[in-house]
Short mmCIF file of C-alpha atoms in Angstrom, two decimals:
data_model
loop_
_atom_site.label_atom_id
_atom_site.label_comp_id
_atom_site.label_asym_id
_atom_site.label_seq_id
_atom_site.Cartn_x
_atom_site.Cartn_y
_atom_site.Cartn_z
CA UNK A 1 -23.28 -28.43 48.94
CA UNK A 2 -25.10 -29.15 45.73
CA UNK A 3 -25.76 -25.02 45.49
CA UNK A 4 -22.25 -24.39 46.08
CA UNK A 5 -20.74 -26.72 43.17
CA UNK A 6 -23.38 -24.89 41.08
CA UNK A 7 -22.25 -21.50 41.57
CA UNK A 8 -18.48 -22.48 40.95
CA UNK A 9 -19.66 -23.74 37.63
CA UNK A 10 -21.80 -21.55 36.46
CA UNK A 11 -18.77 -18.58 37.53
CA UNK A 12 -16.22 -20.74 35.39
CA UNK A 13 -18.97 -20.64 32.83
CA UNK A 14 -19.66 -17.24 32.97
CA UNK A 15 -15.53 -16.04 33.13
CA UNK A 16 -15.54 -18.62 29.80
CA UNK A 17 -17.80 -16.83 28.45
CA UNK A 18 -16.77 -13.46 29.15
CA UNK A 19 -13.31 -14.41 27.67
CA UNK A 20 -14.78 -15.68 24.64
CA UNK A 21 -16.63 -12.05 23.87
CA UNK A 22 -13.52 -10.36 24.93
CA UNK A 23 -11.66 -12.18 22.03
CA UNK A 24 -13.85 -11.68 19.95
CA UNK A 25 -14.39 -8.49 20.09
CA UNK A 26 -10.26 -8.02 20.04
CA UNK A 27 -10.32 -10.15 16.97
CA UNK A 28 -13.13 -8.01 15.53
CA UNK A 29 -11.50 -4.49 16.68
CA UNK A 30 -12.91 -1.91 13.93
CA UNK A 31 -10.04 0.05 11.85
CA UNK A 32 -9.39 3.31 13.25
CA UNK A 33 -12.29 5.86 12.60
CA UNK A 34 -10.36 8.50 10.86
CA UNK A 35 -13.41 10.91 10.82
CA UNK A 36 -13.77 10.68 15.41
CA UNK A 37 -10.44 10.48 16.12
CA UNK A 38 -8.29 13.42 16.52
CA UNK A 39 -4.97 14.35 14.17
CA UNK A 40 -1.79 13.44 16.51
CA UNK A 41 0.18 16.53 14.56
CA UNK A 42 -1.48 18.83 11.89
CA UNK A 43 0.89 20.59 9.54
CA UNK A 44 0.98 22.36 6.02
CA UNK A 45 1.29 20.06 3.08
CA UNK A 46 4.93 21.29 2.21
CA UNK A 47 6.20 21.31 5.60
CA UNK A 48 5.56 17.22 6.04
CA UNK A 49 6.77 16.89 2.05
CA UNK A 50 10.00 18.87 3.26
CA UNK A 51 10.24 16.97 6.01
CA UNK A 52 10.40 13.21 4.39
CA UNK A 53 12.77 14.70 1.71
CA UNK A 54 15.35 15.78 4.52
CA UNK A 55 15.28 12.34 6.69
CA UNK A 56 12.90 9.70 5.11
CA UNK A 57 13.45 7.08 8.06
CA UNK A 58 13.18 9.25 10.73
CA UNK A 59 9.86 11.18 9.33
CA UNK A 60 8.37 8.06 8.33
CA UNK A 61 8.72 6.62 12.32
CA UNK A 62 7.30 10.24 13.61
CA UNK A 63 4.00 10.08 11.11
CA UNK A 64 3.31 6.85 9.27
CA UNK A 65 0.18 4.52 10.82
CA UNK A 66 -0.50 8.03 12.72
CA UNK A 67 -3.61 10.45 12.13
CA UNK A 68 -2.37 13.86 10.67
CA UNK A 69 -3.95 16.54 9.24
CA UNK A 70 -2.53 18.46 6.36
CA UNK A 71 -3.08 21.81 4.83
CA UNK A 72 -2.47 22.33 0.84
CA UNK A 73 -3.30 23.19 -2.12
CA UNK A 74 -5.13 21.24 -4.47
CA UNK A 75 -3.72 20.23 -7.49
CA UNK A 76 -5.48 17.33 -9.00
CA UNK A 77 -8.93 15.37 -8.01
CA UNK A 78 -9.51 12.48 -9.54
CA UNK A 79 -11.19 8.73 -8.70
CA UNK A 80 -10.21 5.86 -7.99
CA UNK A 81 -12.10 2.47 -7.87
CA UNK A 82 -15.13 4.80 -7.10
CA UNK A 83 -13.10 6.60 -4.63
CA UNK A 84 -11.73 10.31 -4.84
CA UNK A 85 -7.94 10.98 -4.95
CA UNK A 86 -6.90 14.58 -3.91
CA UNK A 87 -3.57 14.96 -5.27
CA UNK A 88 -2.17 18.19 -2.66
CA UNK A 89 0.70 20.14 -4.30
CA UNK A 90 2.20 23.54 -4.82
CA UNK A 91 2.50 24.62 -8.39
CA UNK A 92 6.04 23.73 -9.66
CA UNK A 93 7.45 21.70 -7.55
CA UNK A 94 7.84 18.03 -7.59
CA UNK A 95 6.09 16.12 -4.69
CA UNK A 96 2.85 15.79 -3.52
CA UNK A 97 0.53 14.05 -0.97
CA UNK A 98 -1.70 12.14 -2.53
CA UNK A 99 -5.09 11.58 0.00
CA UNK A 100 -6.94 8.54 -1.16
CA UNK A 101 -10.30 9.77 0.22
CA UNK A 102 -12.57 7.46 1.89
CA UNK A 103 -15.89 6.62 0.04
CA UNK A 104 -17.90 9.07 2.44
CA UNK A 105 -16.27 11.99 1.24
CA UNK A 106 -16.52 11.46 -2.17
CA UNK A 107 -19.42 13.89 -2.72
CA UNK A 108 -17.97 16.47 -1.06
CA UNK A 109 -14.67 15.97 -2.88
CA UNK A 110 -16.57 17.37 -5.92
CA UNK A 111 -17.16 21.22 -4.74
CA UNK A 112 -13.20 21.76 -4.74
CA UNK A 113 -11.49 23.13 -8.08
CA UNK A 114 -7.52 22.83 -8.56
CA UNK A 115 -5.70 25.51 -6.27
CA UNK A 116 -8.60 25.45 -3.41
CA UNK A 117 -6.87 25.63 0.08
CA UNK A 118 -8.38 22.83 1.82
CA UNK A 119 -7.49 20.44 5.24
CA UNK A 120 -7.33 17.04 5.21
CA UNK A 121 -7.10 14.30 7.91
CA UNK A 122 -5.83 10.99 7.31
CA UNK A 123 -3.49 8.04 7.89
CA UNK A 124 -0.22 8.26 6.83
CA UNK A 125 1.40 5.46 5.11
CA UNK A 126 5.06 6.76 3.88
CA UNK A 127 6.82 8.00 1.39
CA UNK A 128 7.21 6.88 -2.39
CA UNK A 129 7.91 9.70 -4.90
CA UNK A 130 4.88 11.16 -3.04
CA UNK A 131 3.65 10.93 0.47
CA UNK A 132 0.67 8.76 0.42
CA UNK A 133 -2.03 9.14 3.04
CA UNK A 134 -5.30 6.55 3.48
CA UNK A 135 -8.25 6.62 4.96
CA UNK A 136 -8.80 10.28 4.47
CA UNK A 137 -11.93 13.01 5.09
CA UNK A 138 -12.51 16.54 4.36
CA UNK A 139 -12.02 18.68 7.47
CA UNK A 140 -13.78 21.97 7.09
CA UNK B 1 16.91 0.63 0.23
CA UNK B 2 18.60 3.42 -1.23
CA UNK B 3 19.44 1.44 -4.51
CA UNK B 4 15.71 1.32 -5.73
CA UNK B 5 15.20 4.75 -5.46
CA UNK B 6 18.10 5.19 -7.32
CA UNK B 7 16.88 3.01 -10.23
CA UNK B 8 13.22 4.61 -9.80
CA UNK B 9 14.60 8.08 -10.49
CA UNK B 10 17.42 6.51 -12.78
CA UNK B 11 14.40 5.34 -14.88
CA UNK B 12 12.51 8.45 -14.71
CA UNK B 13 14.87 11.21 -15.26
CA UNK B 14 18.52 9.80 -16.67
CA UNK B 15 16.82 9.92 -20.34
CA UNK B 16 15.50 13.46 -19.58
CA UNK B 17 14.97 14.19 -23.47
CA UNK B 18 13.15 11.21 -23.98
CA UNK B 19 10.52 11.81 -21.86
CA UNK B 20 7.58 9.89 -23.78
CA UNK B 21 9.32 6.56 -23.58
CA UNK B 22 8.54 6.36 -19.66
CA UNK B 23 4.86 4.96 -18.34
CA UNK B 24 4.26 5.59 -14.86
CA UNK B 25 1.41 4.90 -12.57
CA UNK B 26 1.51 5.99 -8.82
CA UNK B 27 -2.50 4.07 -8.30
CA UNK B 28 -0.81 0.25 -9.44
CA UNK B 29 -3.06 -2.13 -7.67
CA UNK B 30 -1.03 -5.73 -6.02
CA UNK B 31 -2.38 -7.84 -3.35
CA UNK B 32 -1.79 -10.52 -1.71
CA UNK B 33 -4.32 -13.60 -0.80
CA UNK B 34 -3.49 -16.52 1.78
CA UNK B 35 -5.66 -19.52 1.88
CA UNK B 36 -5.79 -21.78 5.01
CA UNK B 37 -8.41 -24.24 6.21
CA UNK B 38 -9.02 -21.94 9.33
CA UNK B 39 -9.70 -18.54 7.26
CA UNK B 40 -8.53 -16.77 4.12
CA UNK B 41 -6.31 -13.36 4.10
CA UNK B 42 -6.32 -10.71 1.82
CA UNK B 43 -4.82 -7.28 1.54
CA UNK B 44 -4.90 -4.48 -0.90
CA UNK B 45 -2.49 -1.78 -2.00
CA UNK B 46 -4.13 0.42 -4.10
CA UNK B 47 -0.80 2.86 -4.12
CA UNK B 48 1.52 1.31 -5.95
CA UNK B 49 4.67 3.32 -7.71
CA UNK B 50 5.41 1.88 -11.17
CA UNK B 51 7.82 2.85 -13.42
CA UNK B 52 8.81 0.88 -17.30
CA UNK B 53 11.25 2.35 -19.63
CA UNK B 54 9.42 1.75 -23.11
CA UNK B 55 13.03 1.46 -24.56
CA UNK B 56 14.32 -1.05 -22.56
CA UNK B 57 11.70 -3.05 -21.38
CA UNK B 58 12.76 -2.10 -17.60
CA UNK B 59 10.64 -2.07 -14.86
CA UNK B 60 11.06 -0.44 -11.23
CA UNK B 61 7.95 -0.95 -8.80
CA UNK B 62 8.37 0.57 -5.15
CA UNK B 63 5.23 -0.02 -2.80
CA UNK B 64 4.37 0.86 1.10
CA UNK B 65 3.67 -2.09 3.58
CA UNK B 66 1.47 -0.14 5.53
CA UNK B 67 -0.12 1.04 2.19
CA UNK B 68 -2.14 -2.41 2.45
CA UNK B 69 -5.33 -2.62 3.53
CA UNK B 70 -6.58 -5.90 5.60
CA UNK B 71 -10.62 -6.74 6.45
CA UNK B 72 -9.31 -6.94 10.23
CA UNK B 73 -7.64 -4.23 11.78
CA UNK B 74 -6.17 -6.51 14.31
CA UNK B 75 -4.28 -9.00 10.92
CA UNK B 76 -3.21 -5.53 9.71
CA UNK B 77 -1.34 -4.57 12.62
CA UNK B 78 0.18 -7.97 13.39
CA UNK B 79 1.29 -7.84 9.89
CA UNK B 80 3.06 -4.33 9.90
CA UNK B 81 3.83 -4.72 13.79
CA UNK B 82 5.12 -8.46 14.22
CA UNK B 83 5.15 -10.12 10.41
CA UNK B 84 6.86 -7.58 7.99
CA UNK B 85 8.11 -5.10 10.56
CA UNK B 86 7.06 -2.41 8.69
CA UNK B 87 8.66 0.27 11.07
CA UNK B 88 12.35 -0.99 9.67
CA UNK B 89 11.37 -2.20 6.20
CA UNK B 90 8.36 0.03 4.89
CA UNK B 91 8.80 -0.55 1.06
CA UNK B 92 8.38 -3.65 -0.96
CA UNK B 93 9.70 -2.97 -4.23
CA UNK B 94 10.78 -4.83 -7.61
CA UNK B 95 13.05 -4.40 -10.16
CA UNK B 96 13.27 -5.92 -13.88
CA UNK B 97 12.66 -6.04 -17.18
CA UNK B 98 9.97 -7.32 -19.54
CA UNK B 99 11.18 -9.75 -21.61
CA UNK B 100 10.76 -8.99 -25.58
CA UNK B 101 8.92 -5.56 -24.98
CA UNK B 102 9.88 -4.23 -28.38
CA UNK B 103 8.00 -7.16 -29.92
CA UNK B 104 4.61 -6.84 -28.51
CA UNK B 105 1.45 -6.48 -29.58
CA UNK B 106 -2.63 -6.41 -29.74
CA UNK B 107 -2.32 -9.95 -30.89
CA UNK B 108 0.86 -10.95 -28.73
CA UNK B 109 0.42 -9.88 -25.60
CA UNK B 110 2.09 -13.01 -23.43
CA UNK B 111 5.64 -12.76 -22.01
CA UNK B 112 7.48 -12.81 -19.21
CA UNK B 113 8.76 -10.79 -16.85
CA UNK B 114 11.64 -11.27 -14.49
CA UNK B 115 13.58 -9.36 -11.74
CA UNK B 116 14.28 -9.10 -7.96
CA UNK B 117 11.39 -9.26 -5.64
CA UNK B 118 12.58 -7.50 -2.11
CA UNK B 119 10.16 -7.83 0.64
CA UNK B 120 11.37 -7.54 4.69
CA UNK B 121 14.68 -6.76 3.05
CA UNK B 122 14.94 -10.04 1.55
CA UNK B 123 15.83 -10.32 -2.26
CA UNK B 124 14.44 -13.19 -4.28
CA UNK B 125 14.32 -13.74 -7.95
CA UNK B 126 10.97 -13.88 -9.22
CA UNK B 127 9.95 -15.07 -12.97
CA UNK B 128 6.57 -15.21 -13.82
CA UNK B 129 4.04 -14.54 -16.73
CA UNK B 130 2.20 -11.47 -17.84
CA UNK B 131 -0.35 -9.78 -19.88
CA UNK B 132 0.88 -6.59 -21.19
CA UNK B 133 -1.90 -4.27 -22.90
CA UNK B 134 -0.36 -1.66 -25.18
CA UNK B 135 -2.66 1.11 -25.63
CA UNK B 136 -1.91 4.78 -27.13
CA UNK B 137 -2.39 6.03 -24.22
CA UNK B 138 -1.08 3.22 -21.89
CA UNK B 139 0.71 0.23 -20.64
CA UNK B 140 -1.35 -2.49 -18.35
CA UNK B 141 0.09 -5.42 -16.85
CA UNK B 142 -1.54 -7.50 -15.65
CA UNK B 143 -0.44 -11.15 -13.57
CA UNK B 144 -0.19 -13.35 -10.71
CA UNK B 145 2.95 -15.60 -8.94
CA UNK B 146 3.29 -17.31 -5.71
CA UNK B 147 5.95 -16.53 -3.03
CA UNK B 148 7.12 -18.23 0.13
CA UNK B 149 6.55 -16.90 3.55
CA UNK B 150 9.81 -18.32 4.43
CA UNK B 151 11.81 -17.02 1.39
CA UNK B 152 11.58 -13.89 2.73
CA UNK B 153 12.08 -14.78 6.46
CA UNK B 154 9.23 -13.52 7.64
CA UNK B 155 8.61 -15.58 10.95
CA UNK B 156 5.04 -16.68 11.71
CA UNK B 157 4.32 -16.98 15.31
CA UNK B 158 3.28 -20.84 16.03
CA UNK B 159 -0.55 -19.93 17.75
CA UNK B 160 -1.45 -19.28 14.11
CA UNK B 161 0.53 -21.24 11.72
CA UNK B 162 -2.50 -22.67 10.93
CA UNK B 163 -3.81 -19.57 10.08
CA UNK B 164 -1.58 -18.38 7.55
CA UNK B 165 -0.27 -20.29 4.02
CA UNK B 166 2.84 -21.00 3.84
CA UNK B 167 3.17 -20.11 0.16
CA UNK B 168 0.97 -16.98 -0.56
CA UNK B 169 -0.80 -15.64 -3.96
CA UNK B 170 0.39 -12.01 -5.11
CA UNK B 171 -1.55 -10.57 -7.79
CA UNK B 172 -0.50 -7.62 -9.62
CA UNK B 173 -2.98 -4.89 -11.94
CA UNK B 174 -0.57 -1.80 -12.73
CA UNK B 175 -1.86 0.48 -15.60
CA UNK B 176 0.64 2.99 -16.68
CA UNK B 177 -0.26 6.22 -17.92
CA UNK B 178 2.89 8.30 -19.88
CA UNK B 179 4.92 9.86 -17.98
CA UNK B 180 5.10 14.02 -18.69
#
């Protein structure tokens, strides 16, 4: 009897316990790992500029808080609180996507001169006079 | 919605000639800080859109929700998701003027600013101090006011009430460049 009453606590115990990690751990959940995770739609820089210009609400519900990968030019690289900003745009026109880089890329930020074709991945955030991405890397 | 942009680009481009008399800055910095017994809150926007007519004194600031950045990735997402509802408001934005512009200085660099503060598609007047550096090559402002939680009707679910203040601490670092 005694062994019984035991094991009923000590499972009540052990399901307490096992909720408690499981909470914290949810509490705890990291931020998305932009550099693992794959882009949900990868597109050229002017197509997803075009495309917030048409229809800003519905563009921003298809991409914002998602991982995308973009293809442009470079037209500006500068820092940021220690950070790297590449500033993505076509010569002569008026918007851009500026990728605030994260802090691991910031080396490799250096090698790329304005008009350099590159790919970046990152989390998109909307839509200002400029789309504005977060959380960005290089993607080679 | 629609209206901010229009005084954004109003700002930027109606006074096409008079180009140099426009700062911008598209890196402003604002966050906000909440302070409860059970744990504090902070989030950063490092993206921030501003805009001041050097003429005028006027001001237009436009910012993304989802723009700031939270320690927890689980507060960030209750606060875009459930608290803001970023998906049908995603800008904050503001719209004002500096009061006395034309009159300050190294020496004098205390006023006011005042305008409409529109957060979760709420509008509240906001009035609060500021430190405006003047440089050649640059406008800084610098500041920090409280708002209400419930001025804006955000609604905070009761499970953690006690987590969040009721009246929370924006601060505000935008440093305007001129705009070419």
């Amino acid at each position: 009897m005694r062994n019984r009453t035991f094991k009923i606590i000590f499972g009540f115990l052990l399901l307490a316990a096992l909720g408690l990690v499981a909470s914290i751990y949810y509490y705890n959940k990291p931020h998305v790992d932009v550099q693992k995770s794959e882009a949900t739609y990868v597109l050229s820089a002017q197509n997803l500029i075009d495309q917030y210009r048409n229809n800003e609400t519905d563009t921003d519900k298809k991409y914002s808080e998602t991982v995308i990968q973009v293809k442009g030019k470079v037209f500006e690289i500068s820092t940021l609180k220690g950070n790297s900003v590449i500033t993505l745009k076509d010569e002569g026109l008026e918007s851009s996507i500026i990728c605030h880089m994260l802090p691991e890329d910031n080396k490799r930020t250096l090698q790329f001169k304005k008009g350099d074709e590159i790919n970046v991945k990152g989390i998109c955030t909307g839509y200002l006079m400029d789309v504005i991405m977060v959380r960005c890397t290089l993607v080679d | 919605m629609k209206k901010i942009h229009l005084i954004v680009f109003a700002l930027l481009f109606y006074h096409g000639i008079n180009a140099q008399d426009k700062f911008l800055t598209k890196e402003g910095y604002v966050s906000f800080f909440s302070h409860s017994l059970v744990e504090d809150i902070k989030a950063d926007n490092n993206q921030v859109l501003s805009v001041i007519d050097t003429v005028t004194g006027k001001i237009a600031i436009q910012m993304l929700m989802r723009s700031f950045m939270f320690k927890k990735a689980l507060m960030q997402e209750h606060f875009n998701e459930n608290y803001v509802e970023s998906y049908k408001y995603p800008k904050a934005t503001f719209s004002g003027e500096i009061i006395n512009f034309s009159d300050l200085n190294e020496e004098n660099d205390e006023t006011e600013i005042i305008g409409t503060l529109t957060v979760h598609g709420e509008e509240k007047e906001i009035r609060t101090k500021v430190n405006v550096e003047i440089r050649e090559d640059g406008i800084r402002l610098k500041g920090d006011f409280n708002v209400d939680v419930a001025d804006f009707k955000i609604k905070i679910p009761s499970i953690v009430a006690n987590n969040i203040a009721k009246t929370i601490k924006v601060t505000f670092e935008l440093d305007h460049k001129p705009y070419k």
